[in-house]
Coordinates of C-alpha atoms in Angstrom, one line a residue:
Chain A
X1 CA -31.1 173.3 -129.8
X2 CA -29.9 173.5 -126.2
X3 CA -26.2 174.5 -126.3
X4 CA -25.2 172.1 -123.5
X5 CA -26.9 169.2 -125.2
X6 CA -25.3 170.2 -128.5
X7 CA -21.8 170.3 -127.0
X8 CA -22.4 166.9 -125.4
X9 CA -23.5 165.5 -128.7
X10 CA -20.4 166.9 -130.4
X11 CA -18.2 165.4 -127.7
X12 CA -19.8 162.0 -128.1
X13 CA -19.4 162.2 -131.9
X14 CA -15.7 162.9 -131.6
X15 CA -14.9 160.3 -128.9
X16 CA -17.5 157.6 -129.4
X17 CA -14.9 154.8 -130.1
X18 CA -13.1 155.7 -126.8
X19 CA -16.3 155.8 -124.8
X20 CA -17.4 152.5 -126.3
X21 CA -14.0 151.0 -125.4
X22 CA -14.3 152.4 -121.8
X23 CA -17.8 150.7 -121.4
X24 CA -16.5 147.5 -122.9
X25 CA -13.5 147.4 -120.6
X26 CA -15.6 147.8 -117.5
X27 CA -18.1 145.2 -118.6
X28 CA -15.8 142.6 -120.1
X29 CA -12.7 142.7 -117.9
X30 CA -14.4 141.2 -114.8
X31 CA -15.7 138.4 -117.1
X32 CA -12.2 137.9 -118.6
X33 CA -10.8 137.8 -115.1
X34 CA -13.2 135.0 -114.1
X35 CA -12.3 133.1 -117.2
X36 CA -8.6 133.6 -116.5
X37 CA -9.1 132.0 -113.2
X38 CA -10.8 129.1 -114.9
X39 CA -7.8 128.8 -117.4
X40 CA -5.5 129.0 -114.4
X41 CA -7.3 126.1 -112.7
X42 CA -7.2 124.1 -115.9
X43 CA -3.5 124.8 -116.4
X44 CA -2.9 123.9 -112.7
X45 CA -4.8 120.7 -113.2
X46 CA -3.1 119.9 -116.6
X47 CA 0.4 120.1 -115.2
X48 CA 0.0 116.9 -113.2
X49 CA -2.3 115.5 -116.1
X50 CA -5.6 116.0 -114.3
X51 CA -8.8 117.6 -115.6
X52 CA -9.6 120.6 -113.4
X53 CA -13.2 121.9 -113.0
X54 CA -15.5 119.7 -115.1
X55 CA -18.9 119.7 -113.5
X56 CA -20.4 123.2 -114.0
X57 CA -21.2 123.5 -117.7
X58 CA -19.7 121.1 -120.2
X59 CA -16.0 121.0 -119.7
X60 CA -16.2 123.4 -116.7
X61 CA -17.0 126.3 -119.0
X62 CA -19.7 127.9 -116.8
X63 CA -17.6 127.6 -113.6
X64 CA -16.6 131.3 -113.5
X65 CA -20.3 132.4 -113.8
X66 CA -21.3 130.1 -111.0
X67 CA -18.4 131.4 -108.9
X68 CA -19.4 135.0 -109.6
X69 CA -23.0 134.4 -108.7
X70 CA -22.0 132.6 -105.5
X71 CA -19.7 135.4 -104.5
X72 CA -22.2 138.1 -105.2
X73 CA -24.9 136.7 -102.9
X74 CA -22.6 135.3 -100.3
X75 CA -22.8 136.6 -96.7
X76 CA -20.4 139.4 -96.2
X77 CA -18.9 139.5 -92.7
X78 CA -16.9 142.3 -91.2
X79 CA -14.9 141.7 -88.0
X80 CA -16.1 143.6 -84.9
X81 CA -12.9 145.6 -84.4
X82 CA -12.3 146.4 -88.0
X83 CA -12.4 150.0 -89.3
X84 CA -15.6 149.6 -91.3
X85 CA -15.2 152.5 -93.7
X86 CA -11.7 151.7 -94.7
X87 CA -12.5 148.0 -94.8
X88 CA -15.2 149.0 -97.4
X89 CA -13.0 151.4 -99.2
X90 CA -9.8 149.4 -99.6
X91 CA -10.9 146.7 -102.2
X92 CA -12.7 149.4 -104.2
X93 CA -9.5 151.4 -104.4
X94 CA -7.5 148.4 -105.4
X95 CA -9.8 147.4 -108.2
X96 CA -10.3 151.0 -109.4
X97 CA -6.5 151.5 -109.7
X98 CA -6.1 148.3 -111.6
X99 CA -8.9 148.9 -114.1
X100 CA -8.2 152.6 -114.6
X101 CA -4.7 151.9 -115.6
X102 CA -6.1 149.8 -118.4
X103 CA -7.6 152.9 -119.9
X104 CA -4.3 153.9 -121.5
X105 CA -3.5 150.5 -122.8
X106 CA -4.1 150.1 -126.5
X107 CA -5.6 146.7 -127.3
X108 CA -4.8 147.0 -131.0
X109 CA -4.5 150.1 -133.1
X110 CA -8.2 150.9 -132.7
X111 CA -9.2 149.9 -129.2
X112 CA -8.1 152.2 -126.5
X113 CA -10.1 154.0 -123.9
X114 CA -7.9 157.1 -124.1
X115 CA -6.5 157.7 -127.6
X116 CA -3.5 160.0 -128.2
X117 CA -2.6 160.8 -124.7
X118 CA 1.1 161.4 -125.0
X119 CA 2.1 160.0 -121.5
X120 CA 0.3 156.7 -122.1
X121 CA 2.9 154.4 -120.6
X122 CA 3.6 156.7 -117.6
X123 CA -0.1 156.8 -116.9
X124 CA -0.3 153.0 -116.8
X125 CA 2.7 152.7 -114.6
X126 CA 1.6 155.5 -112.3
X127 CA -2.0 154.6 -111.8
X128 CA -1.4 150.9 -111.4
X129 CA 1.1 151.7 -108.6
X130 CA -1.8 153.1 -106.6
X131 CA -2.9 149.5 -106.1
X132 CA -0.7 148.9 -103.0
X133 CA -2.6 151.6 -101.2
X134 CA -5.7 149.5 -101.4
X135 CA -3.8 146.5 -100.2
X136 CA -2.2 148.2 -97.2
X137 CA -5.4 149.9 -96.2
X138 CA -7.2 146.6 -96.4
X139 CA -4.6 144.9 -94.2
X140 CA -4.7 147.7 -91.7
X141 CA -8.5 148.0 -91.5
X142 CA -8.9 144.2 -90.8
X143 CA -7.1 144.5 -87.5
X144 CA -5.7 141.0 -87.8
X145 CA -2.1 140.2 -87.4
X146 CA -1.9 138.1 -90.5
X147 CA -3.5 140.8 -92.5
X148 CA -1.2 143.5 -91.4
X149 CA 1.9 141.4 -91.9
X150 CA 0.6 140.5 -95.4
X151 CA -0.1 144.2 -96.2
X152 CA 3.4 145.2 -95.0
X153 CA 5.1 142.5 -97.0
X154 CA 3.0 143.4 -100.0
X155 CA 3.9 147.1 -99.9
X156 CA 7.6 146.4 -99.4
X157 CA 7.6 144.0 -102.3
X158 CA 5.6 146.1 -104.6
X159 CA 7.6 149.2 -104.1
X160 CA 10.9 147.3 -104.4
X161 CA 10.0 145.7 -107.7
X162 CA 8.4 148.8 -109.1
X163 CA 11.8 150.4 -109.2
X164 CA 13.2 147.5 -111.1
X165 CA 10.2 147.6 -113.5
X166 CA 10.7 151.3 -113.9
X167 CA 14.4 150.9 -114.9
X168 CA 13.5 148.0 -117.2
X169 CA 10.9 150.2 -118.9
X170 CA 13.5 153.0 -119.3
X171 CA 15.6 150.6 -121.3
X172 CA 12.7 150.0 -123.7
X173 CA 11.8 153.7 -123.8
X174 CA 15.4 154.5 -124.8
X175 CA 14.7 152.6 -128.0
X176 CA 11.2 153.8 -128.6
X177 CA 11.8 157.5 -127.8
X178 CA 8.2 158.2 -126.8
X179 CA 5.6 157.4 -124.1
X180 CA 2.6 157.3 -126.5
X181 CA 1.5 153.7 -126.6
X182 CA 0.6 153.8 -130.3
X183 CA 3.9 155.5 -131.2
X184 CA 5.9 152.9 -129.3
X185 CA 4.4 150.1 -131.4
X186 CA 4.9 152.0 -134.6
X187 CA 8.5 152.7 -133.6
X188 CA 9.0 148.9 -133.5
X189 CA 7.6 148.7 -137.0
X190 CA 10.0 151.3 -138.3
X191 CA 12.9 149.8 -136.4
X192 CA 12.2 146.4 -138.0
X193 CA 12.6 144.7 -134.6
X194 CA 10.7 144.0 -131.5
X195 CA 12.5 145.6 -128.6
X196 CA 12.8 142.2 -126.8
X197 CA 15.6 141.5 -129.3
X198 CA 17.3 144.9 -128.8
X199 CA 17.0 144.9 -125.0
X200 CA 16.7 141.2 -123.9
X201 CA 18.0 141.8 -120.4
X202 CA 15.5 144.7 -120.0
X203 CA 12.6 142.3 -121.0
X204 CA 13.8 139.6 -118.6
X205 CA 14.1 142.0 -115.6
X206 CA 10.6 143.4 -116.5
X207 CA 9.2 139.9 -116.6
X208 CA 10.5 139.1 -113.2
X209 CA 9.5 142.4 -111.7
X210 CA 6.0 142.2 -113.2
X211 CA 5.5 138.8 -111.6
X212 CA 6.5 140.3 -108.2
X213 CA 4.3 143.4 -108.8
X214 CA 1.2 141.3 -109.3
X215 CA 1.9 139.2 -106.2
X216 CA 2.1 136.0 -108.1
X217 CA 4.0 132.9 -107.3
X218 CA 6.9 132.4 -106.8
X219 CA 6.7 135.9 -105.2
X220 CA 3.2 135.5 -103.6
X221 CA 4.4 136.2 -100.1
X222 CA 1.7 138.8 -99.3
X223 CA -1.0 136.0 -99.5
X224 CA 1.3 133.0 -98.8
X225 CA -1.3 130.5 -97.7
X226 CA 1.0 128.3 -95.7
X227 CA 2.3 131.2 -93.6
X228 CA -0.3 134.0 -93.5
X229 CA -3.7 132.3 -94.1
X230 CA -4.6 134.6 -96.9
X231 CA -2.4 137.6 -96.1
X232 CA -4.1 141.0 -96.5
X233 CA -7.5 139.4 -97.5
X234 CA -7.8 137.0 -94.6
X235 CA -10.9 138.9 -93.2
X236 CA -12.5 139.5 -96.6
X237 CA -15.3 137.4 -97.8
X238 CA -17.9 137.4 -100.5
X239 CA -17.9 140.2 -103.1
X240 CA -15.2 142.3 -101.4
X241 CA -12.9 139.3 -101.6
X242 CA -13.7 139.0 -105.3
X243 CA -12.9 142.6 -105.8
X244 CA -9.3 142.0 -104.6
X245 CA -9.3 138.9 -106.8
X246 CA -10.5 141.0 -109.8
X247 CA -7.8 143.6 -109.1
X248 CA -5.1 140.9 -109.1
X249 CA -6.2 139.5 -112.5
X250 CA -6.7 143.0 -114.0
X251 CA -3.2 143.9 -112.8
X252 CA -1.9 140.8 -114.6
X253 CA -3.5 141.9 -117.8
X254 CA -2.1 145.4 -117.3
X255 CA 1.5 144.3 -116.8
X256 CA 1.2 141.8 -119.6
X257 CA -0.1 144.5 -121.9
X258 CA 2.7 146.9 -121.0
X259 CA 5.3 144.2 -121.6
X260 CA 3.7 143.3 -124.9
X261 CA 3.4 146.9 -126.0
X262 CA 7.0 147.8 -125.2
X263 CA 9.0 144.6 -125.8
X264 CA 6.9 142.2 -127.8
X265 CA 5.8 144.5 -130.7
X266 CA 2.3 145.3 -129.5
X267 CA -0.2 144.5 -132.2
X268 CA 2.3 143.9 -134.9
X269 CA 2.4 140.4 -136.4
X270 CA 5.7 138.6 -136.3
X271 CA 8.0 140.1 -138.9
X272 CA 5.7 142.9 -139.9
X273 CA 8.0 144.2 -142.7
X274 CA 8.9 140.9 -144.3
X275 CA 6.7 140.6 -147.4
X276 CA 7.1 136.9 -148.1
X277 CA 5.9 136.2 -144.6
X278 CA 2.6 137.9 -145.5
X279 CA 0.8 134.6 -145.2
X280 CA 1.1 135.0 -141.4
X281 CA -1.9 137.4 -141.8
X282 CA -4.0 134.3 -142.4
X283 CA -3.1 132.9 -139.0
X284 CA -6.0 134.4 -137.1
X285 CA -8.6 132.9 -139.5
X286 CA -6.9 129.6 -139.6
X287 CA -6.3 129.3 -135.9
X288 CA -10.0 130.1 -135.1
X289 CA -11.2 127.8 -137.8
X290 CA -9.0 125.0 -136.4
X291 CA -10.4 125.6 -132.9
X292 CA -14.0 125.4 -134.4
X293 CA -13.1 122.2 -136.3
X294 CA -11.7 120.6 -133.2
X295 CA -14.9 121.4 -131.2
X296 CA -17.0 119.9 -134.0
X297 CA -14.8 116.8 -133.9
X298 CA -15.2 116.5 -130.1
X299 CA -18.9 117.4 -129.9
X300 CA -20.1 113.9 -130.8
X301 CA -17.9 112.3 -128.2
X302 CA -19.3 114.2 -125.2
X303 CA -21.1 112.0 -122.7
X304 CA -24.0 114.4 -122.0
X305 CA -26.3 116.1 -124.5
X306 CA -25.7 119.5 -122.9
X307 CA -22.0 119.1 -123.2
X308 CA -22.1 118.5 -126.9
X309 CA -24.5 121.4 -127.3
X310 CA -22.0 123.8 -125.7
X311 CA -19.2 122.3 -127.9
X312 CA -21.3 123.1 -130.9
X313 CA -21.9 126.6 -129.6
X314 CA -18.2 127.2 -129.1
X315 CA -17.5 125.8 -132.6
X316 CA -20.1 128.1 -134.1
X317 CA -18.8 131.2 -132.4
X318 CA -15.2 130.3 -133.5
X319 CA -16.4 130.0 -137.1
X320 CA -18.3 133.3 -136.9
X321 CA -15.2 135.1 -135.6
X322 CA -13.1 133.4 -138.2
X323 CA -15.5 134.5 -140.9
X324 CA -15.3 138.1 -139.5
X325 CA -11.5 137.9 -140.0
X326 CA -12.0 136.7 -143.6
X327 CA -14.5 139.6 -144.3
X328 CA -12.1 142.0 -142.7
X329 CA -9.2 140.9 -144.8
X330 CA -7.9 143.5 -147.4
X331 CA -9.2 141.3 -150.3
X332 CA -12.9 141.7 -149.3
X333 CA -14.8 144.7 -150.5
X334 CA -17.2 144.7 -147.5
X335 CA -17.3 147.8 -145.2
X336 CA -15.8 145.5 -142.6
X337 CA -12.5 145.7 -144.5
X338 CA -12.0 149.2 -143.0
X339 CA -11.7 147.5 -139.6
X340 CA -8.8 145.3 -140.9
X341 CA -6.0 146.9 -138.8
X342 CA -8.1 147.0 -135.7
X343 CA -9.3 143.4 -135.7
X344 CA -6.0 141.8 -136.8
X345 CA -4.1 144.0 -134.4
X346 CA -6.3 143.1 -131.6
X347 CA -5.8 139.4 -132.4
X348 CA -2.0 139.6 -132.3
X349 CA -2.1 141.8 -129.2
X350 CA -4.4 139.5 -127.2
X351 CA -2.4 136.4 -128.4
X352 CA 0.8 137.9 -127.0
X353 CA -0.8 139.0 -123.8
X354 CA -2.2 135.5 -123.4
X355 CA 1.2 134.0 -123.9
X356 CA 2.7 136.4 -121.3
X357 CA 0.0 135.4 -118.8
X358 CA 0.5 131.7 -119.6
X359 CA 4.2 132.2 -118.5
X360 CA 2.9 133.6 -115.2
X361 CA 0.8 130.5 -114.6
X362 CA 3.5 128.1 -115.7
X363 CA 6.0 129.7 -113.3
X364 CA 3.4 129.5 -110.5
X365 CA 3.1 125.8 -110.8
X366 CA 6.7 125.1 -111.5
X367 CA 8.6 127.0 -108.8
X368 CA 8.5 126.9 -105.0
X369 CA 7.9 130.2 -103.1
X370 CA 10.7 132.5 -102.1
X371 CA 11.4 133.4 -98.5
X372 CA 10.7 137.1 -97.8
X373 CA 14.3 138.2 -97.3
X374 CA 15.4 136.2 -100.3
X375 CA 12.9 138.1 -102.3
X376 CA 14.1 141.4 -101.1
X377 CA 17.7 140.4 -101.7
X378 CA 16.9 139.4 -105.2
X379 CA 15.2 142.8 -105.8
X380 CA 17.6 145.2 -104.1
X381 CA 21.0 143.3 -104.5
X382 CA 20.6 141.9 -108.0
X383 CA 17.7 143.2 -110.1
X384 CA 17.9 146.9 -109.4
X385 CA 21.7 147.2 -110.2
X386 CA 21.2 144.8 -113.1
X387 CA 18.4 146.9 -114.6
X388 CA 20.5 150.1 -114.1
X389 CA 23.5 148.5 -115.9
X390 CA 21.2 147.4 -118.6
X391 CA 19.9 151.0 -119.1
X392 CA 23.6 152.1 -119.6
X393 CA 24.2 149.1 -121.9
X394 CA 21.2 149.9 -124.2
X395 CA 22.2 153.6 -124.3
X396 CA 25.8 152.7 -125.3
X397 CA 24.6 150.2 -128.0
X398 CA 22.4 153.0 -129.5
X399 CA 25.3 155.5 -129.4
X400 CA 27.7 152.9 -131.0
X401 CA 25.2 152.4 -133.7
X402 CA 24.6 156.0 -134.5
X403 CA 28.0 157.6 -133.8
X404 CA 30.4 154.9 -135.0
X405 CA 28.0 153.2 -137.4
X406 CA 28.3 149.8 -135.8
X407 CA 25.9 147.2 -136.9
X408 CA 22.9 147.4 -134.6
X409 CA 22.9 143.7 -133.7
X410 CA 26.6 143.5 -133.1
X411 CA 26.4 146.5 -130.7
X412 CA 23.4 144.9 -129.0
X413 CA 25.3 141.6 -128.7
X414 CA 28.4 143.1 -127.1
X415 CA 26.5 145.3 -124.7
X416 CA 24.2 142.4 -123.7
X417 CA 27.3 140.3 -123.1
X418 CA 28.8 143.0 -120.9
X419 CA 25.5 143.4 -119.0
X420 CA 25.4 139.6 -118.4
X421 CA 29.0 139.8 -117.2
X422 CA 27.9 142.5 -114.7
X423 CA 25.1 140.2 -113.6
X424 CA 27.5 137.3 -112.9
X425 CA 29.7 139.7 -110.9
X426 CA 26.6 140.9 -108.9
X427 CA 25.7 137.3 -108.1
X428 CA 29.2 136.4 -106.9
X429 CA 29.4 139.5 -104.7
X430 CA 26.0 138.7 -103.3
X431 CA 27.1 135.1 -102.5
X432 CA 30.2 136.4 -100.7
X433 CA 28.3 139.1 -98.9
X434 CA 25.4 136.8 -97.8
X435 CA 27.9 134.3 -96.5
X436 CA 29.5 137.0 -94.4
X437 CA 26.1 138.2 -93.3
X438 CA 25.1 134.7 -92.2
X439 CA 28.3 134.5 -90.1
X440 CA 27.5 137.8 -88.5
X441 CA 23.9 136.8 -87.8
X442 CA 25.1 133.6 -86.1
X443 CA 27.3 135.5 -83.8
X444 CA 24.5 137.9 -82.9
X445 CA 22.2 135.0 -82.1
X446 CA 24.9 133.7 -79.7
X447 CA 25.1 137.2 -78.1
X448 CA 21.3 137.3 -77.7
X449 CA 21.4 133.9 -76.0
X450 CA 24.2 135.1 -73.8
X451 CA 22.3 138.3 -72.9
X452 CA 19.0 136.6 -72.4
Chain B
X1 CA -4.0 168.0 -125.9
X2 CA -6.2 168.2 -122.8
X3 CA -9.3 167.2 -124.7
X4 CA -7.9 163.7 -125.1
X5 CA -7.9 163.3 -121.3
X6 CA -11.6 163.8 -120.9
X7 CA -12.6 160.3 -122.1
X8 CA -10.0 159.0 -119.6
X9 CA -11.6 161.0 -116.8
X10 CA -15.0 159.6 -117.7
X11 CA -13.5 156.1 -117.9
X12 CA -12.0 156.4 -114.4
X13 CA -15.4 157.6 -113.0
X14 CA -17.1 154.7 -114.8
X15 CA -14.6 152.3 -113.3
X16 CA -15.1 153.7 -109.8
X17 CA -18.9 153.3 -110.1
X18 CA -18.6 149.6 -111.0
X19 CA -17.5 148.2 -107.6
X20 CA -19.5 150.7 -105.7
X21 CA -22.7 150.1 -107.5
X22 CA -22.3 146.3 -107.4
X23 CA -21.5 146.4 -103.7
X24 CA -24.6 148.5 -102.9
X25 CA -27.0 146.7 -105.2
X26 CA -26.1 143.2 -104.0
X27 CA -26.2 144.4 -100.4
X28 CA -29.9 144.4 -100.8
X29 CA -30.0 140.9 -102.2
X30 CA -27.5 138.9 -100.1
X31 CA -28.4 137.7 -96.6
X32 CA -27.2 139.9 -93.8
X33 CA -24.5 138.5 -91.6
X34 CA -25.7 136.8 -88.5
X35 CA -23.8 135.0 -85.7
X36 CA -22.5 135.2 -82.2
X37 CA -19.6 137.3 -81.0
X38 CA -17.1 134.6 -81.8
X39 CA -17.8 134.8 -85.5
X40 CA -16.7 138.4 -85.7
X41 CA -13.4 137.9 -84.0
X42 CA -10.4 138.3 -86.3
X43 CA -9.5 134.9 -87.8
X44 CA -6.1 134.0 -86.4
X45 CA -6.2 130.2 -86.7
X46 CA -8.4 129.7 -83.7
X47 CA -6.2 131.5 -81.2
X48 CA -7.9 134.5 -79.6
X49 CA -5.9 137.7 -80.4
X50 CA -4.4 139.1 -77.3
X51 CA -3.6 142.5 -78.6
X52 CA -4.6 144.8 -81.4
X53 CA -2.8 144.1 -84.6
X54 CA -1.9 147.7 -85.1
X55 CA 1.1 147.5 -82.9
X56 CA 4.8 148.2 -83.7
X57 CA 6.4 146.5 -86.6
X58 CA 9.9 146.2 -88.0
X59 CA 11.6 149.5 -88.9
X60 CA 13.1 147.7 -91.9
X61 CA 10.0 148.4 -93.8
X62 CA 10.5 152.1 -93.1
X63 CA 14.0 151.9 -94.6
X64 CA 12.6 150.2 -97.6
X65 CA 10.1 152.9 -98.0
X66 CA 12.7 155.6 -97.9
X67 CA 15.0 153.8 -100.4
X68 CA 12.0 153.4 -102.7
X69 CA 11.4 157.2 -102.7
X70 CA 15.1 157.7 -103.7
X71 CA 15.1 155.2 -106.5
X72 CA 11.7 156.0 -107.8
X73 CA 12.5 159.6 -108.2
X74 CA 15.6 158.4 -110.0
X75 CA 13.4 156.5 -112.4
X76 CA 11.3 159.6 -113.0
X77 CA 14.4 161.6 -113.9
X78 CA 15.5 158.8 -116.3
X79 CA 12.2 158.9 -118.2
X80 CA 12.6 162.2 -120.0
X81 CA 16.3 161.5 -120.7
X82 CA 15.3 158.1 -122.3
X83 CA 12.6 159.8 -124.4
X84 CA 15.0 162.4 -125.7
X85 CA 18.0 160.1 -126.1
X86 CA 17.5 159.1 -129.8
X87 CA 16.6 162.7 -130.7
X88 CA 20.0 163.8 -129.3
X89 CA 21.7 161.0 -131.1
X90 CA 20.2 162.1 -134.4
X91 CA 21.7 165.6 -133.7
X92 CA 25.1 164.0 -133.0
X93 CA 25.0 164.9 -129.3
X94 CA 26.0 161.4 -128.2
X95 CA 28.8 162.4 -125.9
X96 CA 26.5 164.9 -124.2
X97 CA 23.5 162.5 -124.0
X98 CA 25.7 159.8 -122.4
X99 CA 27.7 161.9 -120.0
X100 CA 24.7 163.8 -118.9
X101 CA 23.1 160.7 -117.4
X102 CA 26.3 158.9 -116.4
X103 CA 27.1 161.7 -114.0
X104 CA 23.7 161.3 -112.5
X105 CA 23.9 157.5 -112.3
X106 CA 27.4 157.7 -110.9
X107 CA 26.3 159.8 -108.0
X108 CA 23.5 157.3 -107.4
X109 CA 25.9 154.4 -107.6
X110 CA 28.1 155.8 -104.9
X111 CA 25.1 156.0 -102.6
X112 CA 24.0 152.5 -103.6
X113 CA 27.4 151.0 -102.8
X114 CA 27.3 152.8 -99.4
X115 CA 23.9 151.4 -98.7
X116 CA 25.0 147.9 -99.7
X117 CA 28.0 148.0 -97.4
X118 CA 25.9 149.4 -94.5
X119 CA 23.5 146.5 -94.9
X120 CA 20.5 148.8 -95.4
X121 CA 19.4 146.6 -98.3
X122 CA 19.2 143.4 -96.1
X123 CA 15.9 142.5 -94.5
X124 CA 17.1 139.5 -92.6

């Protein structure tokens, strides 16, 4: 046999799961991003008790597909004085950075495009921070004032909050002691605690920073519609626009996955070591069966025949997945039982990621937008020092536990209390300082008037 | 183990081909863009742009950029310390592990307070 072919075959034999995951991520994530947008529109509509998209497909279920088709065949205009090559390159860069960083994320103990790389989390953080380059290039290439202001804002915001996110991750890594994504989750199993409980301030700062890093409301200043038209994507239309859109949603999934892996126990079920809570393992089956039953119940009440057909289809697929979970349970003797860890892990992981993303959407519709200098002040004056103090607090709690054999929860309680005290102090300083700065600004305005 | 990175490399190439191929393939399908010169002006809410957008902008962004480099390098130095922290605790090196980083953070803190007082962290 040809030796090259042979080595390729050997390679595929060793890494086929990873390669399959890679192909799946590239194929499925754009679809998931489209459906996330649908969910977001539904949530947006639900908050004031409306219905959201209802026309395309039964309860709006085919809306993302229609949108995708429209965007793919839509006219794609480039302004005359734009830099054509960079205009073309920028969204590609953005989406590549967002999707590549997904490679090191483990969606359950089995599903990861890069298994066993020992810098997993660092890879995710590093590659996803290439995204701003795509944004700033896009804004610059458009040669539009709104675009360039949006790009500058976006870069300033992303790099400011990346620092906060980095410090927040350090507080979790102190507890985990490894960067390998699988090892982090396993460390939470052996520690008998999700790290959100051992580093609550770290998780909160990461949550805020991750919202700012994905340019989501209330920190959506780079694309603030009422100020900057659409910010850095003002000139983009058609499929290029949807690439930016895809990058935003892929980034949301990435930050949610990182938060889930490090702070929310990854693919572990709640209380993974408590045996009498073992019935929680039945939750995936029961939940999906309940969804299926609800769809069957609602199918007869749909006004159109097509609508009830789709409801039946959704019910059927929920029942099928539910049955897969039953066959994959440890009690069955089918070959599927070997997949037990992977399937159940993926369920809990995706459930936690969905909850995290739901918080993003909830905040978007509940809070008004920040002003840019308020956003920078929150980042540099409060969150960065708070995240730093929290790193120190978590380190001291660990040292108290191991050196002076304090109870772990007691040590965490006291250090968290101290960290929150520091946060209060920072807020008071900031108020005093900004009052003084406002006075100063007033006097300088007066001077300007005098001079002008 | 370098072999583990090969699937990752293949994955990133695959990811790169996705937008490129889709852009190129659908370029053949979608209609070309037509229209007069007004259509290809930058969209600035109906007002014709007087100047190129690539002019001067606030130097504050430059300061933010420099501060970012300082703090991000700081984060990078914290990562290995955080990874090794529990190993050191297990070897009863707690005093070393804590003081090691507190000196580093202390130096950073002095700089941070100075920046705060100078108003370098204010954008307004």
